[in-house]
Coordinates of C-alpha atoms and ligand atoms in Angstrom, one line a residue:
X1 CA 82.0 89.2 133.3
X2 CA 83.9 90.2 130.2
X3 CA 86.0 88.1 127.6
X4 CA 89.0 90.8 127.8
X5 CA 88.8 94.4 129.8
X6 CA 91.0 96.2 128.8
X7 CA 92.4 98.9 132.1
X8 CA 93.6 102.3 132.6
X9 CA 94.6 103.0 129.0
X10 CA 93.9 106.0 126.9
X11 CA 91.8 105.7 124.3
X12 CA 92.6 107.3 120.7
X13 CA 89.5 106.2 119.5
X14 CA 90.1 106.5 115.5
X15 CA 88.2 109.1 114.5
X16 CA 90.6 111.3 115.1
X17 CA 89.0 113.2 118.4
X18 CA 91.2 114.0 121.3
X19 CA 92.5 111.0 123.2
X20 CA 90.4 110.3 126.4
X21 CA 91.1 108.1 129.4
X22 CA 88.4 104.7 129.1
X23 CA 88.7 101.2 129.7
X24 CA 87.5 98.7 127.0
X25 CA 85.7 95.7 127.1
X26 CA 85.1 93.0 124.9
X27 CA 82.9 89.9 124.6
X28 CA 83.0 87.7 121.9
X29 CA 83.9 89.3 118.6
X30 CA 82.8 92.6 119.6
X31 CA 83.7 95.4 122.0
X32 CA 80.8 96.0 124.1
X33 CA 81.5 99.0 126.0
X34 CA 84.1 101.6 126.3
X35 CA 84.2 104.3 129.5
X36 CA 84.9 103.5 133.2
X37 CA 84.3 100.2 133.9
X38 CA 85.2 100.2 138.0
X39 CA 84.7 96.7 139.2
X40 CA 84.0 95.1 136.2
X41 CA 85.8 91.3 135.9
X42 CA 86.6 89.2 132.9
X43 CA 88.5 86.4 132.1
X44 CA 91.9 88.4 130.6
X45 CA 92.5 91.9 132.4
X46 CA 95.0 94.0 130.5
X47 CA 96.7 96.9 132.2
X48 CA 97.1 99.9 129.9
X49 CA 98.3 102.1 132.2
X50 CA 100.5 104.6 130.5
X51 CA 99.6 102.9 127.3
X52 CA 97.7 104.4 124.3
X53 CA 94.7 102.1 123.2
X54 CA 93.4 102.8 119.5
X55 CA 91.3 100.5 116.7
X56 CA 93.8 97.8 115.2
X57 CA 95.1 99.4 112.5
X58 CA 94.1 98.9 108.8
X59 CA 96.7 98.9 106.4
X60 CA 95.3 100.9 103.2
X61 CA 98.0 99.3 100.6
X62 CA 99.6 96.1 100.7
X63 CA 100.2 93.1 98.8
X64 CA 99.3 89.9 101.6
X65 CA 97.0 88.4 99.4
X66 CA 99.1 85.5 99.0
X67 CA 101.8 85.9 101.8
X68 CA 99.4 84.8 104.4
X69 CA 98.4 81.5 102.2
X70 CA 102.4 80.9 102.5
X71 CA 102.1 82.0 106.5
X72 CA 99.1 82.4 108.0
X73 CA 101.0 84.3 111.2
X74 CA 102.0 87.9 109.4
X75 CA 103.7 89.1 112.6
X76 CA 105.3 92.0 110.5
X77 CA 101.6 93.3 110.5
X78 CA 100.6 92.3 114.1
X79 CA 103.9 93.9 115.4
X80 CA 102.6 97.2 114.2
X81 CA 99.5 96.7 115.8
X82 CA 97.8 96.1 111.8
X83 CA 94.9 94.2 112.1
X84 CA 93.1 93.9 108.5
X85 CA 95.6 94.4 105.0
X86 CA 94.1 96.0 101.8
X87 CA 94.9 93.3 99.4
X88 CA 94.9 92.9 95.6
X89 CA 96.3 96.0 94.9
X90 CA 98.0 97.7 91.5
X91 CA 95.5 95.0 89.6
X92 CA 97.3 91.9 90.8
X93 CA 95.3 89.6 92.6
X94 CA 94.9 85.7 92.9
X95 CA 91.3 85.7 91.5
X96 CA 90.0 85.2 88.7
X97 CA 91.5 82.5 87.6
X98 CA 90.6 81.5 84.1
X99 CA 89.5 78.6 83.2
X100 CA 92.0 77.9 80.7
X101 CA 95.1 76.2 82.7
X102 CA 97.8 77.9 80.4
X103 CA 96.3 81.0 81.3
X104 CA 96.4 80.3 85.0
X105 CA 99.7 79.1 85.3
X106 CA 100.7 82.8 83.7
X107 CA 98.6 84.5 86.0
X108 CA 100.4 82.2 89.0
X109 CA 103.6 83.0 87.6
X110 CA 103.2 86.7 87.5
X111 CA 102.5 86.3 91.4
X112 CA 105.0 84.5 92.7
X113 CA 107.6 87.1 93.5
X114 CA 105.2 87.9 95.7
X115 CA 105.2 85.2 98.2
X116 CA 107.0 82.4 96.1
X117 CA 105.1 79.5 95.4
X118 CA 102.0 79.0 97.1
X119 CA 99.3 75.8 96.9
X120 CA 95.7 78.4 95.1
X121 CA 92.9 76.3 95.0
X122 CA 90.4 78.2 94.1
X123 CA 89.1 80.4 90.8
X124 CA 87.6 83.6 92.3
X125 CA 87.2 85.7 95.4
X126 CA 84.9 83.6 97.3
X127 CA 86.9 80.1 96.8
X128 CA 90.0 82.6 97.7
X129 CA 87.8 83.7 100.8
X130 CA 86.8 80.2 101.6
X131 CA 90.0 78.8 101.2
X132 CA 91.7 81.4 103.6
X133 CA 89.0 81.5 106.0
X134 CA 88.8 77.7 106.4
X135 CA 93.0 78.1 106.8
X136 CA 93.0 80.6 109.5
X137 CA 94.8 83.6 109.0
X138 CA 96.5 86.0 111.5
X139 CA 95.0 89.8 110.5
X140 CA 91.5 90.4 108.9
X141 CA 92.2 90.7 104.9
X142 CA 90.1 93.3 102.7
X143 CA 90.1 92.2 99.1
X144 CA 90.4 94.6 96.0
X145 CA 90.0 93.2 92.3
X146 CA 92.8 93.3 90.0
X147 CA 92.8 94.7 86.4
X148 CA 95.6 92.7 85.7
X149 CA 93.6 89.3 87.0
X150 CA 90.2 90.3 85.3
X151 CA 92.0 90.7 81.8
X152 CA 94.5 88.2 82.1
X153 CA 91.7 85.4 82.5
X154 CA 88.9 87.1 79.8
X155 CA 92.4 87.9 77.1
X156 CA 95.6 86.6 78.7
X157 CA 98.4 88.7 79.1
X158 CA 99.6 89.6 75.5
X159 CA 99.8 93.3 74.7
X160 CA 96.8 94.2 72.5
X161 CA 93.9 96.3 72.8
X162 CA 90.6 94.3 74.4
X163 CA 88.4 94.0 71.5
X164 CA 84.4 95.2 72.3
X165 CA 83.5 91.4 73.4
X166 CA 86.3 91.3 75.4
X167 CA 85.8 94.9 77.5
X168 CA 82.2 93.7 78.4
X169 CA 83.2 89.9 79.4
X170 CA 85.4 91.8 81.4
X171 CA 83.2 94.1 82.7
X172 CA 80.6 90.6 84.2
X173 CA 84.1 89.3 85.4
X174 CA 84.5 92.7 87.4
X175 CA 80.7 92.5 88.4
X176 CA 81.2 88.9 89.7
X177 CA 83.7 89.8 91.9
X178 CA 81.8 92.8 92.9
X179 CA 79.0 90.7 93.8
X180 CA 81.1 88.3 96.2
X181 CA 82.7 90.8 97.8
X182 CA 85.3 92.8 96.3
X183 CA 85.9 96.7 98.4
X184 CA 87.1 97.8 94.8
X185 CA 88.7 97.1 91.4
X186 CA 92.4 98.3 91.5
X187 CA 94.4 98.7 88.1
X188 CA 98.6 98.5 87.9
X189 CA 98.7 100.7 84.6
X190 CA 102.6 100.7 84.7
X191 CA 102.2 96.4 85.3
X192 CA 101.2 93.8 82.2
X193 CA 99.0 93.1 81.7
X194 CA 97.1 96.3 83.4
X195 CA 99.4 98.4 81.6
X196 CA 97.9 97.4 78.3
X197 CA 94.5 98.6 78.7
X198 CA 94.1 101.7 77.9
X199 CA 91.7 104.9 79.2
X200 CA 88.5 103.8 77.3
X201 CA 89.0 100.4 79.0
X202 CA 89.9 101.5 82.6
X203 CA 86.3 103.8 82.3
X204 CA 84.3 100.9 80.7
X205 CA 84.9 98.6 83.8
X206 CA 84.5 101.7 85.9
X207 CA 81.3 102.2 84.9
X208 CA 80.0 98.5 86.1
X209 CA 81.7 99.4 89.1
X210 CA 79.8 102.5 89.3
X211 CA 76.6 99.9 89.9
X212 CA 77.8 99.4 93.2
X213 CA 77.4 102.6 95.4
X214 CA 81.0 103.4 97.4
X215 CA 83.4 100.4 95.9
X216 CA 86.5 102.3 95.0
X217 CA 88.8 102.8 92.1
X218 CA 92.1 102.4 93.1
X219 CA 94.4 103.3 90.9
X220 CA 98.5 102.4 90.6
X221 CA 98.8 105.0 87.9
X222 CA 100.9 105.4 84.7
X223 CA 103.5 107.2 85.9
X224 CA 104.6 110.3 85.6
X225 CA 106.5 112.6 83.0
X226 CA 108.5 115.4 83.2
X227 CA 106.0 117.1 82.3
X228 CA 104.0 116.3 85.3
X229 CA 101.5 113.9 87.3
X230 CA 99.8 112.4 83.7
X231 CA 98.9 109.2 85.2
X232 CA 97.2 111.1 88.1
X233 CA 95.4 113.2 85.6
X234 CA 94.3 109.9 83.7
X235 CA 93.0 108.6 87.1
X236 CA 91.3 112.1 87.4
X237 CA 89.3 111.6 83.9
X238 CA 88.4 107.9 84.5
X239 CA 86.9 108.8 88.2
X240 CA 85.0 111.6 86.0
X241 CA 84.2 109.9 83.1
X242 CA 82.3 106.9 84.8
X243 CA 81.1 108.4 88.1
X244 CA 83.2 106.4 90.7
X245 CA 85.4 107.5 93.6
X246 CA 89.2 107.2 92.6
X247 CA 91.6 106.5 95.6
X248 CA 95.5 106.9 94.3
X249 CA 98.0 104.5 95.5
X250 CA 101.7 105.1 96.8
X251 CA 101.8 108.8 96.1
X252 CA 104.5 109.9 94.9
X253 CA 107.2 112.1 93.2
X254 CA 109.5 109.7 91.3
X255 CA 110.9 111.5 89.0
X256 CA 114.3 113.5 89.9
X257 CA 113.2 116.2 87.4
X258 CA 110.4 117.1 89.5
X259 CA 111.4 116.3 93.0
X260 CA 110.0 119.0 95.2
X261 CA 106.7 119.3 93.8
X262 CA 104.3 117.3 95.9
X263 CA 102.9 120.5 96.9
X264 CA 101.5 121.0 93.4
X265 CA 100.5 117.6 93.1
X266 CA 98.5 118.2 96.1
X267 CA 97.1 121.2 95.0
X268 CA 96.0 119.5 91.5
X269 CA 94.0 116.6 93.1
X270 CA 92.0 119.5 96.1
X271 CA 91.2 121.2 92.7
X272 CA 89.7 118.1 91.4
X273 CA 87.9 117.5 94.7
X274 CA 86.3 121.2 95.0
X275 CA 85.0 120.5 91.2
X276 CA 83.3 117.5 92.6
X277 CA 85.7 114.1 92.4
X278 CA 85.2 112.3 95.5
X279 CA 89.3 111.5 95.8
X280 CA 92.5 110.2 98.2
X281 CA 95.3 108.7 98.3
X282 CA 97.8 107.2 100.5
X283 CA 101.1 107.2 101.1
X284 CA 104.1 104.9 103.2
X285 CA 106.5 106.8 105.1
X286 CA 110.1 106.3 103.7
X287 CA 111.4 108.3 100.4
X288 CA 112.2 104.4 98.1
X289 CA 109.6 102.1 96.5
X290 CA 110.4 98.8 95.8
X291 CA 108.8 96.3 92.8
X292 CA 110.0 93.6 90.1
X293 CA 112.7 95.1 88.0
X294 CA 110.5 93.6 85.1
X295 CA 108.6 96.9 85.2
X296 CA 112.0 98.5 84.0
X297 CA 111.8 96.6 80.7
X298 CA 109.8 97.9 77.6
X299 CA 106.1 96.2 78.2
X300 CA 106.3 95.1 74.6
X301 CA 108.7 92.7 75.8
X302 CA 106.7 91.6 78.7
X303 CA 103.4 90.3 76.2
X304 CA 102.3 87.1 77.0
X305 CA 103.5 86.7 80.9
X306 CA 106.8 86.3 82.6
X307 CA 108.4 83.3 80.9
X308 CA 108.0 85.0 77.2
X309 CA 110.2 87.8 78.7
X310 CA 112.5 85.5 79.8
X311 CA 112.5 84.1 76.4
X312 CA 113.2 87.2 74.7
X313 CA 115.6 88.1 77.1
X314 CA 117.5 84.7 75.6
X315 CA 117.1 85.8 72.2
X316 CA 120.3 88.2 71.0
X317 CA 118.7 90.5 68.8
X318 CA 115.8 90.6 71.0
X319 CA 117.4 91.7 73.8
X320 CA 119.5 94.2 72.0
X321 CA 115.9 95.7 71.0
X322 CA 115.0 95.5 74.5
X323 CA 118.3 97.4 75.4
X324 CA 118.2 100.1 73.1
X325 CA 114.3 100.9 74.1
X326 CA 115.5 101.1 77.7
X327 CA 118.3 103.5 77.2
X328 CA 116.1 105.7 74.9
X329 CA 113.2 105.8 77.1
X330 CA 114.3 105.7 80.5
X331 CA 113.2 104.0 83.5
X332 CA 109.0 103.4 83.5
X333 CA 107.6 106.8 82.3
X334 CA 111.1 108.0 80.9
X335 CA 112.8 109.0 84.5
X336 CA 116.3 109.0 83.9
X337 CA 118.6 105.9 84.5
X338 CA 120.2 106.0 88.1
X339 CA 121.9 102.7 88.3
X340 CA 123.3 103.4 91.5
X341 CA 119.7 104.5 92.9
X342 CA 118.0 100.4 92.0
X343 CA 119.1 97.8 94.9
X344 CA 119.3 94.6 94.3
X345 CA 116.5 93.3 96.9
X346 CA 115.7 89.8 95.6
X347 CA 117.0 86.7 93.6
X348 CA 115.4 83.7 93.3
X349 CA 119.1 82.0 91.2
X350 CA 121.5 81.0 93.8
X351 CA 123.9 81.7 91.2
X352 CA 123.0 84.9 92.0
X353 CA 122.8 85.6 95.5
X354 CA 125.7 87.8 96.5
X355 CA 124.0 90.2 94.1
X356 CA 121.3 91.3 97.1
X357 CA 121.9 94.2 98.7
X358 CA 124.1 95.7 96.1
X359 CA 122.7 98.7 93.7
X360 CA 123.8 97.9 89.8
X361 CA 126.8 99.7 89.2
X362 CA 128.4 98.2 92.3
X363 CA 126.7 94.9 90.4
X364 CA 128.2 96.1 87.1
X365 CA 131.7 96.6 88.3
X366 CA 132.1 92.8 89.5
X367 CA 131.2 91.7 86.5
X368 CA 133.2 94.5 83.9
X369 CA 129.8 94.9 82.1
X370 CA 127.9 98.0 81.8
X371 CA 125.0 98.5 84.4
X372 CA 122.4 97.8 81.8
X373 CA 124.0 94.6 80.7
X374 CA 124.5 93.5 84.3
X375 CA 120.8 94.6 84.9
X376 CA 119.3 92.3 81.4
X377 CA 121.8 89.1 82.7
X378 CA 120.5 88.9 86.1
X379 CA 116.6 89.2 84.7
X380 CA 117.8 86.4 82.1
X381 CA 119.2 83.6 84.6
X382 CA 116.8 84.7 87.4
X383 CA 113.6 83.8 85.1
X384 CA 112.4 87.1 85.1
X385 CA 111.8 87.3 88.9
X386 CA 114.3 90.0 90.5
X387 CA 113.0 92.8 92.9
X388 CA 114.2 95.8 93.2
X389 CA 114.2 99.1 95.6
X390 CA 114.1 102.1 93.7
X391 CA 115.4 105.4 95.5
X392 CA 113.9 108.1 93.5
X393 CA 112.3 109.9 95.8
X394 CA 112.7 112.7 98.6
X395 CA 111.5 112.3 102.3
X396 CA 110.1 116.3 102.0
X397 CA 107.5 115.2 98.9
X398 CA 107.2 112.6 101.0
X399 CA 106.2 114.5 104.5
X400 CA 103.9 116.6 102.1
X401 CA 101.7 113.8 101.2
X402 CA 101.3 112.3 104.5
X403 CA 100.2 115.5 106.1
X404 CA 97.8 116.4 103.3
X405 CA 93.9 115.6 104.6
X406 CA 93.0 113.5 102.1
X407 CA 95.7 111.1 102.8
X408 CA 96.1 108.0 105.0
X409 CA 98.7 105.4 105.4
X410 CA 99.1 102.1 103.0
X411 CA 102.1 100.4 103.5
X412 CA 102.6 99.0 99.6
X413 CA 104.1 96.0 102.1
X414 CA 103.1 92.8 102.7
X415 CA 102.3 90.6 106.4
X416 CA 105.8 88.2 106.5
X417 CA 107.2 86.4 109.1
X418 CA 110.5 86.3 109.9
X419 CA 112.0 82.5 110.0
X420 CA 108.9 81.3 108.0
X421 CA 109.1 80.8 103.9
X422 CA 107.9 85.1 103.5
X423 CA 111.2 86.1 106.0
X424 CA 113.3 85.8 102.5
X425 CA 115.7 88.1 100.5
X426 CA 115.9 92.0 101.5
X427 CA 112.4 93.7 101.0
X428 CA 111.4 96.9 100.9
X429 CA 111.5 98.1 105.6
X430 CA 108.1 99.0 104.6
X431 CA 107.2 95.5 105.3
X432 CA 107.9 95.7 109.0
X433 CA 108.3 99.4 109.5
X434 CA 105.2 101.2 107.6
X435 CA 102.9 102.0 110.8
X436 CA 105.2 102.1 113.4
X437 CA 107.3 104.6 111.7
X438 CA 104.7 107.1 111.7
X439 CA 103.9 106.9 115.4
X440 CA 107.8 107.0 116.2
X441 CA 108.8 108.8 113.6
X442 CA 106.7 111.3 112.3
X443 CA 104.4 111.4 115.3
X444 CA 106.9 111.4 118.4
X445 CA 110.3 112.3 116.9
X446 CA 109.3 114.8 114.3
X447 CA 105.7 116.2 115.2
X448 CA 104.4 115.8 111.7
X449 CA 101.2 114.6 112.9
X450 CA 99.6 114.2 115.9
X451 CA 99.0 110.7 117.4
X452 CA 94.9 111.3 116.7
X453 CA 95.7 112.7 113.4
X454 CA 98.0 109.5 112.6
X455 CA 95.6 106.8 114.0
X456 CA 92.3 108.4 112.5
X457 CA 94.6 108.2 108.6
X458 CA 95.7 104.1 109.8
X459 CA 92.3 102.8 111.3
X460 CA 88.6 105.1 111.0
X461 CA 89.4 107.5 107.8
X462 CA 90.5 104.0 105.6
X463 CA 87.4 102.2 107.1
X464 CA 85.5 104.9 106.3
X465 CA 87.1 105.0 102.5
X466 CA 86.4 101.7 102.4
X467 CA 83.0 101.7 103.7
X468 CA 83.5 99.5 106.3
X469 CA 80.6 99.6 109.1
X470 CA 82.0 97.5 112.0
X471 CA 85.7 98.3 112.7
X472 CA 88.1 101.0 112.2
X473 CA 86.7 103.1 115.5
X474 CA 86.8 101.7 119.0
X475 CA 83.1 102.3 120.1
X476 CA 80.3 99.6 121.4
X477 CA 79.3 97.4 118.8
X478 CA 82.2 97.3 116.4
X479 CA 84.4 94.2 116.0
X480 CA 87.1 94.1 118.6
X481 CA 90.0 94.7 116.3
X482 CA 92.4 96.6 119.0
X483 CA 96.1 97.7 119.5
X484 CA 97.5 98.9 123.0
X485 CA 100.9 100.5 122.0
X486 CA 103.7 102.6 124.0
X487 CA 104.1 106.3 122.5
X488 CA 107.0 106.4 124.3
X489 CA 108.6 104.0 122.9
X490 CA 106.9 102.1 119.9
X491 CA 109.7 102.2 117.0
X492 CA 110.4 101.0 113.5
X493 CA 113.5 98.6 113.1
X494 CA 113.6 97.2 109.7
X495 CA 116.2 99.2 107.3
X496 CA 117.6 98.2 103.8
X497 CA 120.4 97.3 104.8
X498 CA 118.8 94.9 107.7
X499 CA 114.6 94.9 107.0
X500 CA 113.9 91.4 108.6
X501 CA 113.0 93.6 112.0
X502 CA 110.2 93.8 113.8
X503 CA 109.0 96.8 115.4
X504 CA 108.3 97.4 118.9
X505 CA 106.7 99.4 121.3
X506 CA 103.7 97.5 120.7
X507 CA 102.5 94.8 122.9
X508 CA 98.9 93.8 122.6
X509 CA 96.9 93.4 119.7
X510 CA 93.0 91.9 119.6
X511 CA 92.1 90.3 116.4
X512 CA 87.9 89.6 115.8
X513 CA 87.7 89.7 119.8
X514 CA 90.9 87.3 120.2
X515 CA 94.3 88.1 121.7
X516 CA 96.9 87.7 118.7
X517 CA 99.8 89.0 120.7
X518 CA 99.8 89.9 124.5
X519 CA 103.0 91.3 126.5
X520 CA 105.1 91.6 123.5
X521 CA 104.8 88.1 121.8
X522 CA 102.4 86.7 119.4
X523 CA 100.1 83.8 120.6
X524 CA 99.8 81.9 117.8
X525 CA 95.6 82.0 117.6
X526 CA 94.5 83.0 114.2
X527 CA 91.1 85.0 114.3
X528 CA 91.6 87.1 110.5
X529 CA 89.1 87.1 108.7
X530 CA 88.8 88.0 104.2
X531 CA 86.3 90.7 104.8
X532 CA 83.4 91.3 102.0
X533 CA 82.3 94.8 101.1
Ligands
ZN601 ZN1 101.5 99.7 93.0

């Protein structure tokens, strides 16, 4: 007698091999056998007939670290059949906390926008895994370490150079988290405090991540320029340099100038392979990106955390400075200004609140201000704290990446719940959307990929990247981390315009061996896990 058997489905097992009729069974935590099971009871039968049954799905990219502290359910993520989030990517994470409580408090403040404010509680990966764990948490997390974190507690988040001291307390920092856990160290190098390390730094941590065979680099690059993908190439010579794997987040082509050239992109990074870099990436499947605008503003201005921008911002002749960098340099790596291309996708000022949804000239011409001016006022009275979608790139680069081999699926979203304190403002559909899209969209409606192809990039190729032993496949033995979903059917809702939608088409979804939803609707039992590399 099984726990759950799982009937008549077919099984798209994850590592991208044909799908094949099998039933499933699990007991305990764990599936325990996989083929025809004629006869066999248990205490919950599921019919799949007509239904697809593949690994629960593990999200390569996302930023849940601290959404599921605010609401342990994450039905975005369950609706989409995602069982276990990436977390503490593009070097923010919630650990380490330094010791110094000025410090932290930046740190916490540099986080909020992520998931508002949250009770912490802890001062490194295992209190953050303890602290979850003892919670109870809806999906299975897998935590990356944060440049951003890991320099923000050894310097604090001023823009200078680490001195030699600092580069190897760093580097123990690193190795602690390493040691309780940690899949990888990720870096944000177009985010302060990341942003201020430079190459040298990036390689010297590297190469005490390099002690620990498989953990990954994972790198939200420095951008490009129009002269091509120079923060991929940096990524490139720090993976070489120091001997570790380098996985690229979010690929993309952002700016205009060079729209239509994912292909050589693509073509740079199979170079790199063939010459011996073990590299990939991932991608999410729309053609926007979404972030705080404070990544718009020079990052001199952002030294020292989010409240010193907010002071400058105060200051006249500071902010003039800050104006005049922006216009001469452009957006991040010097794309050009498209006003109308940045949305307005979260305020925390009430004073400002019919600003969401609107893009910054529309913003611009209620107020009779120029869309810069518009853009620094809002920053100013909102504390520093406004998101933003950017729309600066094309659904073909898009399409290129996620067919590419090397690629699999990260979301850049994070687990919310509609109604619950993370169901706020107008983010990015890539919260809800991400995973559903490609089976509706690129799988079913467009033929991009096939259904093996798209469930081997969201479940076995990540685990595999991540060097996961026990889930990510469906096969006897592995942790019973399972999603039963409609091909027919399953289908992304959430839009800009409306992203508070959850997708559908997917019904059941087994979490560590326990039913998180069933016929449609979750059930409340929270089986997640933080995972430890
Ligand atoms: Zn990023």
């Amino acid at each position: 007698m099984f726990d759950i058997l799982i009937t008549g489905g077919t099984v798209v097992d994850g590592t991208g091999a044909p799908a094949y009729r099998a039933d499933v069974a699990v007991q305990g935590d764990r599936i325990v056998a996989v083929g025809t099971l004629d006869g066999a009871t248990a205490v919950q039968v599921v019919d799949a007939s007509g239904k697809i049954v593949t690994p629960g799905f593990i999200d390569m990219h996302t930023h849940s670290d601290l959404t599921v502290r605010a609401d342990a359910r994450g039905w975005s993520k369950l609706r989409q059949g995602v069982t276990t989030d990436v977390v503490g990517n593009c070097g923010m994470t919630p650990y380490p906390v330094a010791h110094d409580p000025a410090r932290a408090q930046v740190l916490r403040e540099s986080l909020f926008a992520i998931a508002g404010e949250v009770p912490w509680g802890w001062d490194s990966l295992h209190g953050y895994r303890e602290t979850l764990n003892s919670q109870g948490i809806g999906i299975n997390l897998a935590p990356l370490v944060g440049h951003s974190a890991i320099r923000g507690a050894v310097l604090g988040f001023d823009d200078r150079p680490a001195t030699a001291g600092e580069q190897d307390e760093m580097g123990r920092v690193l190795a602690r988290a390493l040691d309780e856990g940690a899949f990888g160290l990720s870096t944000g190098l177009t985010l302060p405090p990341s942003a201020y390390g430079d190459t040298d730094e990036v390689v010297n941590l590297c190469r005490t991540l390099a002690r620990y065979r498989g953990r990954l680099y994972c790198s939200h690059t420095r951008g490009d320029t129009v002269a091509g993908p120079t923060g991929m190439r940096e990524a490139f010579e720090i993976g070489q340099r120091a001997g570790v794997p380098v996985h690229l987040a979010h690929m993309a082509v952002n700016d205009p100038r060079r729209w239509g050239s994912a292909g050589e992109v693509m073509d740079e990074l199979d170079t790199i392979a063939i010459a011996g870099l073990d590299v990939t990436g991932d991608v999410y499947p729309y053609a926007a990106s979404s972030s705080g605008f404070s990544q718009c503003l020079p990052w001199w201005a952002q030294s020292g955390g989010r409240l010193d921008t907010v002071a400058r911002l105060k200051d006249p002749a500071t902010r003039a400075r800050i104006r005049a960098d922006m216009e001469a340099n452009g957006l991040l790596a010097g794309w050009p200004w498209h006003w109308d291309r940045l949305l307005i996708c979260r305020v925390e000022n009430p004073d400002w609140a019919h600003a969401e949804g609107m893009n910054f000239l529309e913003l611009a011409a209620t107020r009779g201000v120029a869309p810069i001016d518009a853009a620094l006022d809002l920053m100013r009275d909102d504390e520093g704290r406004m998101q933003v979608i950017f729309f600066y790139r094309t659904e073909e680069d898009m399409q290129v990446f996620l067919r590419h081999p090397r690629i699999m699926v990260g979301s850049d979203g994070s687990a919310l719940t509609v109604g619950g304190p993370t169901g706020v403002g107008r983010p990015h559909p890539r919260n809800y959307g991400a995973t559903a899209r490609v089976l509706g969209r690129y799988v079913r409606d467009l033929g991009v990929l096939t259904l093996e192809d798209a469930v081997h990039r969201m479940s076995g190729k990540v685990a595999t990247r991540l060097g996961l032993q026990d889930r990510g496949w469906i096969r006897t033995g592995l942790a019973a981390d399972l999603a039963i979903l409609d091909p027919g059917t399953v289908t992304d809702h959430a839009t800009f315009a409306d992203p508070h939608q959850y997708a559908s088409g997917i019904d059941t979804v087994i979490v560590n061996g326990a039913l998180a939803m069933t016929r449609g609707e979750p059930t409340g039992i929270h089986r997640g896990r933080v995972l430890a590399a």
